Amino acid sequence: MSVKLTDHEKALADGVHGKAKQKAMDLLIRYADALGAERFCETNNVAGVWTVSNPILRDYTRNGMDAVFSEFNLDSREVVETPHTEAYSCQLIQGVDPASPEMREATGDAADLQKAGEAYFGKRGVAMFSTCTPYQVGNVPVMGEHCAWMESSAVVYCNSVLGARTNTEGRESTGAASITKRIPYWGYHIPENRRGTHLVEVDVDTDDIMDWGMLGYWLGWEVEEDIPVLNGKLISPSMIKLKHFGAAAASSGGVEMYHVPGTTPEARSVEDAFSGNRIRKTLRYGATERRKTYEDLNSTAKDSAVDFVMLGCPHNSIEQMSRVARVLDGRKVSASSALWVFTPRAIKDVSDRNGFTEIIEKAGGRVYVDTCPAISRQMPKGTKVTAVDSAKQAHYLPAITGAQCWFGTVEDCVDAAVTGQWKGGLR
Amino acid sequence: MTETLSNAKIVLHGRAIVGGIVEGEALVTKEAISGWGGIDPRTGTVIETRHELRGQSFKDKVLVFPGAKGSSGWSHYFHLARLSSAAPKAMLYTKTNTKMALGAVVTHAPAVTDFDRDPLDIIETGDWVKVDGDTGIVEITKRNAR
């Protein structure tokens, strides 16, 4: 062991505070040493995964939720009792929407397992937000706050847009952090590691979320895990645009931090974003790069008949629910297609009150919470061709399901659901 | 690799991450690997659409690769691969990030990184590789010398 421990951390590791916290500290020490971290930092904001709905994990639930927690959240073969959380912790996206008849039918007891997990871990302090976007439903860390978050799209949002500090954690490290309030002080927890490395000159107008998604997807391949500083024709950055941009960049590369000078909090100017770092490389995103990215994102799509349209990756904001309802109002989803829209449970409540859910359902679409097709692996039966408005979903869905996937605007996607035909394109 | 080197064992020194000693056939890629959405944990097969290893399994292989990319489900998926007996026999990687470090730790297979020479330039798929995860020493017997 080379990571330095405080007296409290030594006590945790020695089992003074119980078996679960001892196992948690054991994992965190192995992890910190693998990273080469010198010490831990204290965190009071954890976003992770506790519940079970994946069929591969079902066997472990037979031995109770403590067996699930021990193996998957602490990497402990020995089953230990799950203590109450010490850090503020929340559950991210899950495997199934229990209210969906299709998903219930297709996944057997997954919904019941998930609900049992919610009850068990919820009682022990895990807030059941059940979304990939905890920052949309109340978990908004302050600037400089040390966090331990999973979900690559939430991590990049947390670092870049909120100015809080987290690495991309995993199920085991967040589980351990939730009961010890400790995470390795490494990577993005350290201020010097948060400065820009690459300057990106955006030469084409980037406005709609489709364009922000393409820019992010292209950038992820270009910079991988480095820290891009975006400059140029970025039209009115907003929460939903940055949500789509970051999710895409985190999927194609592994971008965990970026700066948009004038918009994101650690970059008042381009100069400020680099804070003395040498600009390692200047990249240009123009019409050629945009077209190539569009072609990459549509590379799995061949047939124009669309069986299934999915919107809401990362989970839709209420503004996006409004846009879908407005585009769909008075139209009908084709009998040969389906439209599923995904949003956090708390936002669905607002969508219900606004009447957006009713408009979408009247048109034959569905509004789902808690999950997404890539996580749940659930799509309407027989789906061969999908269409999405998310570069992240276009990256993962064909790989996971084997289906073809079209990528376009919300309007292109809704039109495809209504006509059953893909007529989208790069405009 | 030249003929003169091919008959001798090549030895690399790295930083030991996960302990244990194993040997096996190398599976090498210069592309980072995604966990969740990038592999099937039941078989250890790479499923990412445009990955050069697509369709190939790392089960029981010494996986030599730059490291982890993509979803934060990386460690969980390699953890699942281990429980499904589909994990790599050992992992040699060149770039540390949190996904890779945590993933290596929970996979429990011997793992080494931070080498004195780039293993991606030296090891080829099919080479026989002995990994000592306690000392960080890796011995390579080239495929054409076997």
Coordinates of C-alpha atoms in Angstrom, one line a residue:
Chain A
M1 CA 0.0 0.0 0.0
S2 CA 1.3 3.4 -0.9
V3 CA -1.7 5.7 -0.5
K4 CA -1.5 7.7 2.8
L5 CA -4.3 7.2 5.3
T6 CA -5.6 9.5 7.9
D7 CA -6.4 8.2 11.4
H8 CA -10.0 7.9 10.5
E9 CA -9.2 6.0 7.3
K10 CA -7.0 3.7 9.2
A11 CA -9.8 3.0 11.6
L12 CA -12.2 2.3 8.7
A13 CA -9.6 -0.1 7.2
D14 CA -9.1 -1.8 10.5
G15 CA -12.8 -2.6 10.9
V16 CA -13.4 -0.3 13.8
H17 CA -16.5 1.0 12.0
G18 CA -17.8 -2.3 10.9
K19 CA -17.3 -5.0 8.3
A20 CA -18.8 -3.3 5.3
K21 CA -16.8 -0.1 5.8
Q22 CA -13.7 -2.3 6.2
K23 CA -14.4 -4.0 2.9
A24 CA -15.1 -0.6 1.3
M25 CA -11.8 0.8 2.5
D26 CA -10.0 -2.3 1.3
L27 CA -11.4 -1.8 -2.2
L28 CA -10.7 2.0 -2.2
I29 CA -7.0 1.3 -1.1
R30 CA -6.5 -1.2 -3.9
Y31 CA -8.1 1.2 -6.4
A32 CA -6.1 4.2 -5.1
D33 CA -2.8 2.2 -5.5
A34 CA -3.7 1.1 -9.0
L35 CA -4.2 4.8 -9.9
G36 CA -1.1 5.9 -8.0
A37 CA -3.1 8.3 -5.8
E38 CA -1.3 9.8 -2.8
R39 CA -4.3 10.2 -0.6
F40 CA -8.1 10.3 -0.4
C41 CA -10.4 13.3 -0.4
E42 CA -13.7 13.6 1.4
T43 CA -16.8 13.5 -0.7
N44 CA -20.4 14.1 0.3
N45 CA -22.0 13.6 -3.1
V46 CA -22.1 10.1 -4.7
A47 CA -24.1 9.1 -7.8
G48 CA -24.0 5.4 -8.4
V49 CA -25.8 2.1 -9.0
W50 CA -27.3 -0.1 -6.3
T51 CA -30.3 -1.8 -7.6
V52 CA -30.5 -4.9 -9.8
S53 CA -32.5 -5.6 -12.9
N54 CA -29.8 -7.1 -15.2
P55 CA -30.6 -10.8 -15.7
I56 CA -26.9 -11.7 -15.2
L57 CA -27.2 -10.4 -11.6
R58 CA -30.4 -12.2 -10.8
D59 CA -28.6 -15.2 -9.2
Y60 CA -27.0 -12.9 -6.6
T61 CA -30.4 -11.6 -5.5
R62 CA -31.4 -15.1 -4.3
N63 CA -29.0 -14.6 -1.4
G64 CA -30.5 -11.2 -0.6
M65 CA -29.6 -7.6 -1.3
D66 CA -26.6 -7.7 1.0
A67 CA -25.1 -10.3 -1.3
V68 CA -25.6 -7.9 -4.3
F69 CA -24.2 -5.0 -2.4
S70 CA -21.1 -7.0 -1.2
E71 CA -20.2 -8.4 -4.6
F72 CA -21.1 -5.5 -6.9
N73 CA -20.7 -2.4 -4.7
L74 CA -17.7 -3.5 -2.6
D75 CA -16.0 -6.2 -4.6
S76 CA -16.3 -8.4 -1.5
R77 CA -16.9 -12.2 -1.8
E78 CA -17.8 -12.3 1.8
V79 CA -21.4 -11.1 2.3
V80 CA -21.6 -8.1 4.7
E81 CA -24.6 -6.2 6.0
T82 CA -25.4 -3.1 4.0
P83 CA -25.0 -0.1 6.3
H84 CA -26.8 3.3 5.9
T85 CA -25.0 5.6 3.6
E86 CA -22.7 8.3 5.1
A87 CA -22.4 10.4 2.0
Y88 CA -25.4 12.0 0.2
S89 CA -26.0 9.3 -2.5
C90 CA -28.3 8.9 -5.4
Q91 CA -29.3 6.0 -7.8
L92 CA -28.6 6.6 -11.5
I93 CA -30.5 5.1 -14.4
Q94 CA -31.9 1.6 -13.9
G95 CA -32.9 -1.4 -16.1
V96 CA -36.6 -1.3 -16.5
D97 CA -39.6 1.0 -16.3
P98 CA -41.9 -1.0 -14.0
A99 CA -45.0 0.9 -15.4
S100 CA -44.3 -0.3 -19.0
P101 CA -46.4 -3.4 -19.9
E102 CA -44.0 -4.2 -22.8
M103 CA -41.0 -4.2 -20.6
R104 CA -42.7 -6.1 -17.8
E105 CA -43.7 -8.8 -20.2
A106 CA -40.2 -9.0 -21.8
T107 CA -38.1 -8.9 -18.7
G108 CA -39.9 -11.3 -16.4
D109 CA -39.2 -10.4 -12.7
A110 CA -36.8 -7.6 -13.5
A111 CA -39.2 -4.9 -12.4
D112 CA -39.9 -6.7 -9.1
L113 CA -36.2 -7.1 -8.5
Q114 CA -35.6 -3.4 -9.2
K115 CA -38.4 -2.4 -6.9
A116 CA -37.1 -4.6 -4.1
G117 CA -33.7 -3.0 -4.6
E118 CA -35.2 0.5 -4.5
A119 CA -36.9 -0.3 -1.2
Y120 CA -33.9 -1.9 0.4
F121 CA -31.2 0.7 -0.6
G122 CA -33.7 3.6 -0.5
K123 CA -34.3 2.9 3.2
R124 CA -30.5 2.9 3.7
G125 CA -30.2 6.5 2.3
V126 CA -29.8 6.2 -1.5
A127 CA -32.0 8.8 -3.2
M128 CA -34.0 7.0 -5.9
F129 CA -33.7 9.6 -8.7
S130 CA -33.4 6.8 -11.2
T131 CA -32.0 8.9 -14.0
C132 CA -28.7 9.4 -16.0
T133 CA -29.2 13.1 -15.3
P134 CA -29.3 13.7 -11.5
Y135 CA -28.4 17.3 -12.2
Q136 CA -31.9 17.8 -13.7
V137 CA -33.8 16.6 -10.7
G138 CA -32.0 18.2 -7.7
N139 CA -28.5 16.9 -7.4
V140 CA -26.6 20.1 -8.4
P141 CA -23.2 20.1 -6.7
V142 CA -21.6 23.5 -6.1
M143 CA -18.4 24.7 -7.8
G144 CA -15.3 22.9 -6.4
E145 CA -17.3 20.2 -4.6
H146 CA -15.6 16.8 -4.5
C147 CA -18.0 14.2 -6.0
A148 CA -17.9 10.5 -6.8
W149 CA -20.2 10.1 -9.8
M150 CA -20.7 7.3 -12.3
E151 CA -22.5 7.8 -15.7
S152 CA -20.1 9.3 -18.2
S153 CA -22.6 11.9 -19.4
A154 CA -23.3 13.1 -15.9
V155 CA -19.5 13.2 -15.0
V156 CA -18.7 15.4 -17.9
Y157 CA -21.6 17.7 -17.1
C158 CA -20.6 17.8 -13.4
N159 CA -17.0 18.8 -14.1
S160 CA -17.5 21.1 -17.1
V161 CA -20.8 22.8 -16.6
L162 CA -21.1 22.8 -12.8
G163 CA -17.4 23.1 -11.9
A164 CA -17.7 20.4 -9.3
R165 CA -14.9 17.7 -9.3
T166 CA -15.3 14.1 -10.1
N167 CA -13.6 11.3 -12.0
T168 CA -15.6 8.7 -13.9
E169 CA -16.2 6.3 -11.0
G170 CA -17.7 2.8 -11.2
R171 CA -20.2 0.7 -9.4
E172 CA -17.7 -0.6 -6.8
S173 CA -16.0 2.7 -6.1
T174 CA -19.3 4.7 -5.6
G175 CA -20.6 1.9 -3.4
A176 CA -17.5 2.1 -1.2
A177 CA -17.6 5.9 -1.3
S178 CA -21.2 6.1 -0.2
I179 CA -20.4 4.4 3.2
T180 CA -16.9 5.9 3.8
K181 CA -17.2 9.4 2.3
R182 CA -13.8 8.7 0.6
I183 CA -12.6 8.7 -3.0
P184 CA -9.0 8.8 -4.4
Y185 CA -7.7 12.3 -4.7
W186 CA -6.6 11.9 -8.3
G187 CA -7.4 13.2 -11.8
Y188 CA -10.1 15.8 -11.9
H189 CA -10.1 16.4 -8.1
I190 CA -6.7 18.1 -8.6
P191 CA -7.1 21.7 -9.9
E192 CA -4.0 21.6 -12.2
N193 CA -5.5 18.6 -14.1
R194 CA -8.6 20.6 -15.1
R195 CA -7.0 23.1 -17.5
G196 CA -7.5 22.9 -21.2
T197 CA -5.2 21.0 -23.5
H198 CA -6.7 21.4 -27.0
L199 CA -8.2 24.4 -28.7
V200 CA -11.2 23.6 -30.9
E201 CA -12.2 26.2 -33.5
V202 CA -15.8 25.5 -34.5
D203 CA -16.3 27.0 -38.0
V204 CA -19.9 25.9 -38.6
D205 CA -23.0 27.1 -36.8
T206 CA -23.7 24.7 -33.9
D207 CA -27.2 25.3 -32.6
D208 CA -29.7 22.4 -32.6
I209 CA -29.0 19.5 -30.2
M210 CA -28.3 17.4 -33.3
D211 CA -25.4 19.6 -34.2
W212 CA -24.1 19.8 -30.6
G213 CA -24.3 16.0 -30.5
M214 CA -22.3 15.7 -33.7
L215 CA -19.7 18.2 -32.5
G216 CA -19.3 16.2 -29.3
Y217 CA -19.1 12.9 -31.1
W218 CA -16.4 14.1 -33.5
L219 CA -14.5 15.7 -30.7
G220 CA -14.4 12.5 -28.6
W221 CA -12.6 10.7 -31.4
E222 CA -10.2 13.6 -31.8
V223 CA -9.2 14.3 -28.2
E224 CA -10.1 11.0 -26.5
E225 CA -9.5 11.9 -22.8
D226 CA -7.9 15.3 -23.2
I227 CA -9.6 18.6 -22.3
P228 CA -10.9 20.6 -25.3
V229 CA -11.6 24.3 -25.1
L230 CA -14.3 25.3 -27.6
N231 CA -14.2 28.5 -29.5
G232 CA -16.3 29.8 -32.5
K233 CA -19.8 29.4 -33.8
L234 CA -21.5 27.9 -30.7
I235 CA -25.0 29.3 -30.7
S236 CA -26.6 29.9 -27.3
P237 CA -25.2 27.1 -25.2
S238 CA -27.8 25.7 -22.8
M239 CA -28.3 22.8 -20.4
I240 CA -29.8 20.5 -23.1
K241 CA -27.2 21.4 -25.7
L242 CA -24.4 20.8 -23.3
K243 CA -26.1 17.6 -22.1
H244 CA -26.1 16.2 -25.6
F245 CA -22.7 17.5 -26.5
G246 CA -21.0 16.0 -23.4
A247 CA -22.8 12.7 -23.6
A248 CA -21.6 12.3 -27.2
A249 CA -18.0 13.3 -26.4
A250 CA -17.9 10.9 -23.5
S251 CA -19.1 8.0 -25.7
S252 CA -16.8 8.3 -28.7
G253 CA -13.8 9.3 -26.6
G254 CA -13.8 9.6 -22.9
V255 CA -14.1 13.3 -22.4
E256 CA -14.7 14.1 -18.8
M257 CA -14.0 17.8 -18.9
Y258 CA -14.2 20.6 -21.4
H259 CA -14.4 24.4 -21.4
V260 CA -16.7 26.8 -23.3
P261 CA -15.2 30.2 -22.5
G262 CA -17.8 32.6 -21.3
T263 CA -20.2 29.8 -20.5
T264 CA -18.6 27.2 -18.3
P265 CA -17.4 28.3 -14.9
E266 CA -13.7 27.6 -15.0
A267 CA -13.2 29.5 -18.3
R268 CA -14.0 33.2 -18.4
S269 CA -11.9 33.4 -21.6
V270 CA -9.9 31.1 -23.9
E271 CA -6.7 32.2 -22.0
D272 CA -8.4 31.4 -18.6
A273 CA -9.4 28.0 -19.9
F274 CA -5.8 27.0 -20.5
S275 CA -4.5 28.8 -17.4
G276 CA -0.9 28.8 -18.6
N277 CA -1.1 25.3 -20.2
R278 CA 0.5 25.1 -23.6
I279 CA -2.1 24.6 -26.3
R280 CA -1.1 21.0 -27.4
K281 CA -3.0 21.1 -30.6
T282 CA -5.6 23.3 -32.4
L283 CA -8.4 21.4 -34.1
R284 CA -10.9 22.7 -36.6
Y285 CA -14.5 21.5 -37.0
G286 CA -15.9 22.6 -40.3
A287 CA -18.4 21.4 -42.9
T288 CA -16.2 18.4 -43.9
E289 CA -15.9 17.2 -40.3
R290 CA -19.6 17.7 -39.8
R291 CA -20.5 15.6 -42.8
K292 CA -18.1 12.8 -41.9
T293 CA -19.5 12.7 -38.4
Y294 CA -23.1 12.5 -39.7
E295 CA -22.1 9.6 -42.0
D296 CA -20.3 7.8 -39.1
L297 CA -23.4 8.2 -36.9
N298 CA -25.6 6.8 -39.6
S299 CA -23.2 4.1 -40.7
T300 CA -25.4 1.2 -39.5
A301 CA -28.6 2.5 -41.2
K302 CA -29.6 1.1 -44.6
D303 CA -33.4 0.5 -44.7
S304 CA -35.7 3.5 -44.7
A305 CA -38.6 1.8 -43.0
V306 CA -38.3 2.7 -39.3
D307 CA -39.8 0.4 -36.7
F308 CA -38.9 2.3 -33.6
V309 CA -38.1 5.9 -32.6
M310 CA -36.4 6.7 -29.3
L311 CA -36.0 10.1 -27.8
G312 CA -34.5 11.1 -24.5
C313 CA -30.8 10.1 -24.2
P314 CA -29.7 11.5 -21.9
H315 CA -33.1 11.7 -20.2
N316 CA -35.2 14.6 -21.7
S317 CA -35.7 17.9 -19.9
I318 CA -39.2 19.4 -19.5
E319 CA -38.2 21.7 -22.4
Q320 CA -37.5 18.7 -24.6
M321 CA -40.8 17.1 -23.6
S322 CA -42.6 20.2 -24.6
R323 CA -40.8 20.2 -28.0
V324 CA -41.8 16.5 -28.7
A325 CA -45.4 17.2 -27.7
R326 CA -45.5 20.3 -29.9
V327 CA -44.1 18.5 -33.0
L328 CA -46.4 15.5 -32.4
D329 CA -49.6 17.3 -31.5
G330 CA -52.6 16.1 -33.6
R331 CA -50.5 13.5 -35.5
K332 CA -50.5 9.7 -35.2
V333 CA -47.6 7.3 -34.9
S334 CA -47.7 4.9 -37.8
A335 CA -49.0 1.4 -37.2
S336 CA -45.7 0.1 -38.6
S337 CA -43.6 2.2 -36.1
A338 CA -43.4 3.1 -32.4
L339 CA -42.2 6.2 -30.4
W340 CA -40.8 5.9 -26.9
V341 CA -39.8 9.1 -25.1
F342 CA -37.6 8.8 -21.9
T343 CA -37.4 11.3 -19.1
P344 CA -36.6 11.3 -15.3
R345 CA -39.5 10.2 -13.1
A346 CA -39.7 13.7 -11.5
I347 CA -39.9 15.4 -14.9
K348 CA -42.6 13.0 -16.1
D349 CA -44.7 14.3 -13.2
V350 CA -44.4 17.8 -14.6
S351 CA -45.0 16.5 -18.1
D352 CA -48.2 14.8 -16.9
R353 CA -49.3 18.1 -15.3
N354 CA -48.5 20.1 -18.5
G355 CA -50.5 17.7 -20.6
F356 CA -47.4 16.8 -22.7
T357 CA -47.6 13.1 -21.7
E358 CA -51.3 13.0 -22.8
I359 CA -50.4 14.6 -26.2
I360 CA -47.6 12.0 -26.8
E361 CA -49.8 9.1 -25.7
K362 CA -52.8 10.3 -27.7
A363 CA -50.6 10.2 -30.8
G364 CA -49.7 6.6 -29.9
G365 CA -46.3 7.3 -28.4
R366 CA -45.2 6.3 -24.9
V367 CA -43.4 8.2 -22.1
Y368 CA -41.1 6.0 -20.1
V369 CA -39.0 6.7 -17.0
D370 CA -36.1 5.0 -15.0
T371 CA -34.3 3.5 -18.0
C372 CA -33.5 3.7 -21.8
P373 CA -33.3 1.1 -24.6
A374 CA -29.5 0.7 -24.4
I375 CA -29.6 0.0 -20.6
S376 CA -32.8 -2.1 -20.6
R377 CA -32.2 -3.7 -24.0
Q378 CA -35.9 -3.4 -24.5
M379 CA -37.3 -2.2 -27.8
P380 CA -40.7 -3.0 -29.4
K381 CA -40.8 -6.6 -30.5
G382 CA -39.2 -7.3 -33.9
T383 CA -37.4 -3.9 -34.1
K384 CA -34.8 -4.0 -37.0
V385 CA -34.5 -0.3 -37.7
T386 CA -34.3 2.5 -35.1
A387 CA -34.1 6.3 -35.2
V388 CA -32.7 8.5 -32.4
D389 CA -31.9 12.2 -31.8
S390 CA -28.9 11.3 -29.6
A391 CA -25.4 10.7 -30.8
K392 CA -24.7 8.7 -27.6
Q393 CA -27.6 6.4 -28.2
A394 CA -26.7 6.1 -31.9
H395 CA -23.2 5.0 -30.8
Y396 CA -24.4 2.3 -28.3
L397 CA -27.8 1.0 -29.5
P398 CA -26.6 -0.7 -32.8
A399 CA -23.7 -2.3 -30.9
I400 CA -25.9 -3.6 -28.1
T401 CA -29.0 -4.7 -30.0
G402 CA -27.7 -5.3 -33.5
A403 CA -30.5 -3.1 -34.9
Q404 CA -29.8 -0.4 -37.6
C405 CA -29.9 3.1 -36.3
W406 CA -30.7 6.5 -38.0
F407 CA -29.6 9.7 -36.3
G408 CA -31.2 13.1 -36.9
T409 CA -33.2 16.0 -35.4
V410 CA -36.2 15.6 -33.1
E411 CA -38.4 16.6 -36.0
D412 CA -36.8 14.0 -38.4
C413 CA -37.3 11.4 -35.7
V414 CA -41.0 12.3 -35.0
D415 CA -41.6 12.4 -38.8
A416 CA -40.2 8.9 -39.0
A417 CA -42.5 7.7 -36.3
V418 CA -45.5 9.3 -38.0
T419 CA -44.8 8.1 -41.5
G420 CA -42.8 5.0 -40.7
Q421 CA -40.1 6.2 -43.1
W422 CA -36.8 7.9 -42.5
K423 CA -36.5 11.1 -44.5
G424 CA -33.9 12.9 -42.4
G425 CA -30.6 14.2 -43.7
L426 CA -27.9 16.7 -43.1
R427 CA -29.2 20.2 -43.7
Chain B
M1 CA 10.0 -8.4 -34.9
T2 CA 13.3 -9.5 -36.4
E3 CA 14.5 -13.1 -36.6
T4 CA 17.4 -12.4 -34.2
L5 CA 15.0 -11.4 -31.5
S6 CA 12.4 -13.9 -32.2
N7 CA 14.1 -16.9 -30.6
A8 CA 14.8 -15.1 -27.3
K9 CA 12.4 -14.2 -24.6
I10 CA 11.7 -10.5 -24.4
V11 CA 11.3 -9.1 -20.9
L12 CA 9.3 -6.0 -20.0
H13 CA 9.3 -4.3 -16.6
G14 CA 6.2 -2.5 -15.5
R15 CA 4.2 -1.4 -12.4
A16 CA 2.4 -4.3 -10.7
I17 CA -1.3 -3.5 -10.3
V18 CA -3.0 -6.8 -9.5
G19 CA -1.0 -9.7 -8.1
G20 CA -0.7 -13.3 -9.4
I21 CA 1.3 -15.2 -12.0
V22 CA -0.2 -16.6 -15.2
E23 CA 0.8 -17.3 -18.8
G24 CA -1.2 -17.4 -21.9
E25 CA -1.7 -16.3 -25.5
A26 CA -1.7 -12.6 -26.2
L27 CA -4.7 -10.8 -27.8
V28 CA -3.4 -7.3 -28.8
T29 CA -5.3 -4.2 -29.9
K30 CA -4.1 -0.6 -30.3
E31 CA -7.6 0.6 -29.7
A32 CA -9.0 1.3 -26.2
I33 CA -11.9 -1.0 -25.2
S34 CA -15.4 0.0 -24.0
G35 CA -16.9 -2.1 -21.1
W36 CA -20.6 -1.5 -20.9
G37 CA -21.8 -1.3 -24.5
G38 CA -18.4 -2.6 -25.8
I39 CA -18.2 -6.2 -24.6
D40 CA -20.6 -9.1 -24.0
P41 CA -19.6 -10.1 -20.4
R42 CA -21.0 -13.6 -20.7
T43 CA -18.5 -14.5 -23.5
G44 CA -15.8 -11.8 -23.3
T45 CA -16.5 -10.8 -26.9
V46 CA -15.9 -7.3 -28.1
I47 CA -19.1 -5.9 -29.7
E48 CA -18.3 -2.2 -30.4
T49 CA -19.5 -1.5 -34.0
R50 CA -16.2 -0.3 -35.5
H51 CA -13.7 -1.9 -33.1
E52 CA -10.8 -3.8 -34.7
L53 CA -11.5 -6.7 -32.3
R54 CA -15.2 -6.9 -33.0
G55 CA -16.4 -10.5 -32.7
Q56 CA -13.2 -11.7 -30.9
S57 CA -13.2 -12.9 -27.3
F58 CA -10.5 -12.0 -24.7
K59 CA -11.6 -14.9 -22.5
D60 CA -8.5 -16.7 -21.1
K61 CA -6.2 -14.4 -23.2
V62 CA -3.5 -12.1 -22.0
L63 CA -5.2 -8.8 -23.2
V64 CA -2.7 -6.2 -24.3
F65 CA -4.4 -2.9 -25.0
P66 CA -4.1 0.9 -24.4
G67 CA -6.8 0.9 -21.7
A68 CA -10.4 1.6 -21.0
K69 CA -12.8 4.1 -22.6
G70 CA -16.5 4.9 -22.7
S71 CA -19.2 4.2 -20.1
S72 CA -18.6 4.2 -16.3
G73 CA -20.0 0.7 -16.4
W74 CA -16.5 -0.5 -17.4
S75 CA -15.5 -2.0 -14.1
H76 CA -19.0 -3.6 -13.6
Y77 CA -18.9 -5.3 -17.0
F78 CA -15.4 -6.7 -16.5
H79 CA -16.5 -7.7 -12.9
L80 CA -19.4 -9.6 -14.6
A81 CA -17.0 -11.1 -17.1
R82 CA -14.9 -12.4 -14.2
L83 CA -18.0 -13.9 -12.5
S84 CA -19.0 -15.5 -15.9
S85 CA -15.5 -17.0 -16.2
A86 CA -15.0 -14.9 -19.4
A87 CA -12.4 -12.4 -18.1
P88 CA -9.0 -12.1 -19.6
K89 CA -6.3 -14.2 -18.0
A90 CA -4.2 -11.1 -17.5
M91 CA -4.3 -7.4 -18.5
L92 CA -1.4 -5.3 -19.8
Y93 CA -2.4 -1.7 -20.4
T94 CA -0.5 1.5 -21.1
K95 CA -2.9 4.3 -20.1
T96 CA -4.2 4.7 -16.6
N97 CA -7.6 6.2 -16.0
T98 CA -10.2 5.6 -13.3
K99 CA -12.2 3.1 -15.4
M100 CA -9.0 1.1 -16.2
A101 CA -7.7 1.1 -12.6
L102 CA -10.9 0.2 -11.0
G103 CA -11.7 -2.4 -13.7
A104 CA -8.3 -4.1 -13.3
V105 CA -8.8 -4.2 -9.5
V106 CA -12.2 -5.8 -9.6
T107 CA -11.3 -8.3 -12.5
H108 CA -8.8 -9.9 -10.1
A109 CA -6.6 -11.1 -13.0
P110 CA -2.9 -10.2 -12.8
A111 CA -2.4 -6.7 -14.3
V112 CA 0.6 -4.6 -15.1
T113 CA 1.0 -1.1 -16.5
D114 CA 3.6 1.7 -16.9
F115 CA 6.2 -0.4 -18.8
D116 CA 9.8 0.5 -19.6
R117 CA 9.0 -0.2 -23.3
D118 CA 5.6 0.0 -25.1
P119 CA 4.1 -3.5 -25.1
L120 CA 1.8 -2.5 -28.0
D121 CA 5.0 -2.2 -30.2
I122 CA 6.4 -5.5 -28.9
I123 CA 3.6 -8.0 -28.3
E124 CA 1.6 -9.3 -31.2
T125 CA -1.6 -11.4 -31.1
G126 CA -0.6 -15.1 -30.7
D127 CA 2.6 -14.4 -28.8
W128 CA 3.0 -16.4 -25.5
V129 CA 3.1 -14.1 -22.5
K130 CA 4.0 -14.8 -18.9
V131 CA 2.7 -12.1 -16.5
D132 CA 3.9 -11.7 -13.0
G133 CA 1.5 -9.3 -11.3
D134 CA 3.5 -9.3 -8.1
T135 CA 6.7 -8.0 -9.6
G136 CA 5.5 -6.3 -12.8
I137 CA 7.7 -8.5 -14.9
V138 CA 6.3 -9.7 -18.3
E139 CA 8.1 -12.3 -20.5
I140 CA 7.2 -12.6 -24.1
T141 CA 7.9 -15.5 -26.4
K142 CA 7.2 -14.5 -30.0
R143 CA 4.7 -16.6 -31.9
N144 CA 7.1 -17.5 -34.7
A145 CA 9.6 -18.8 -32.1
R146 CA 7.1 -21.1 -30.4

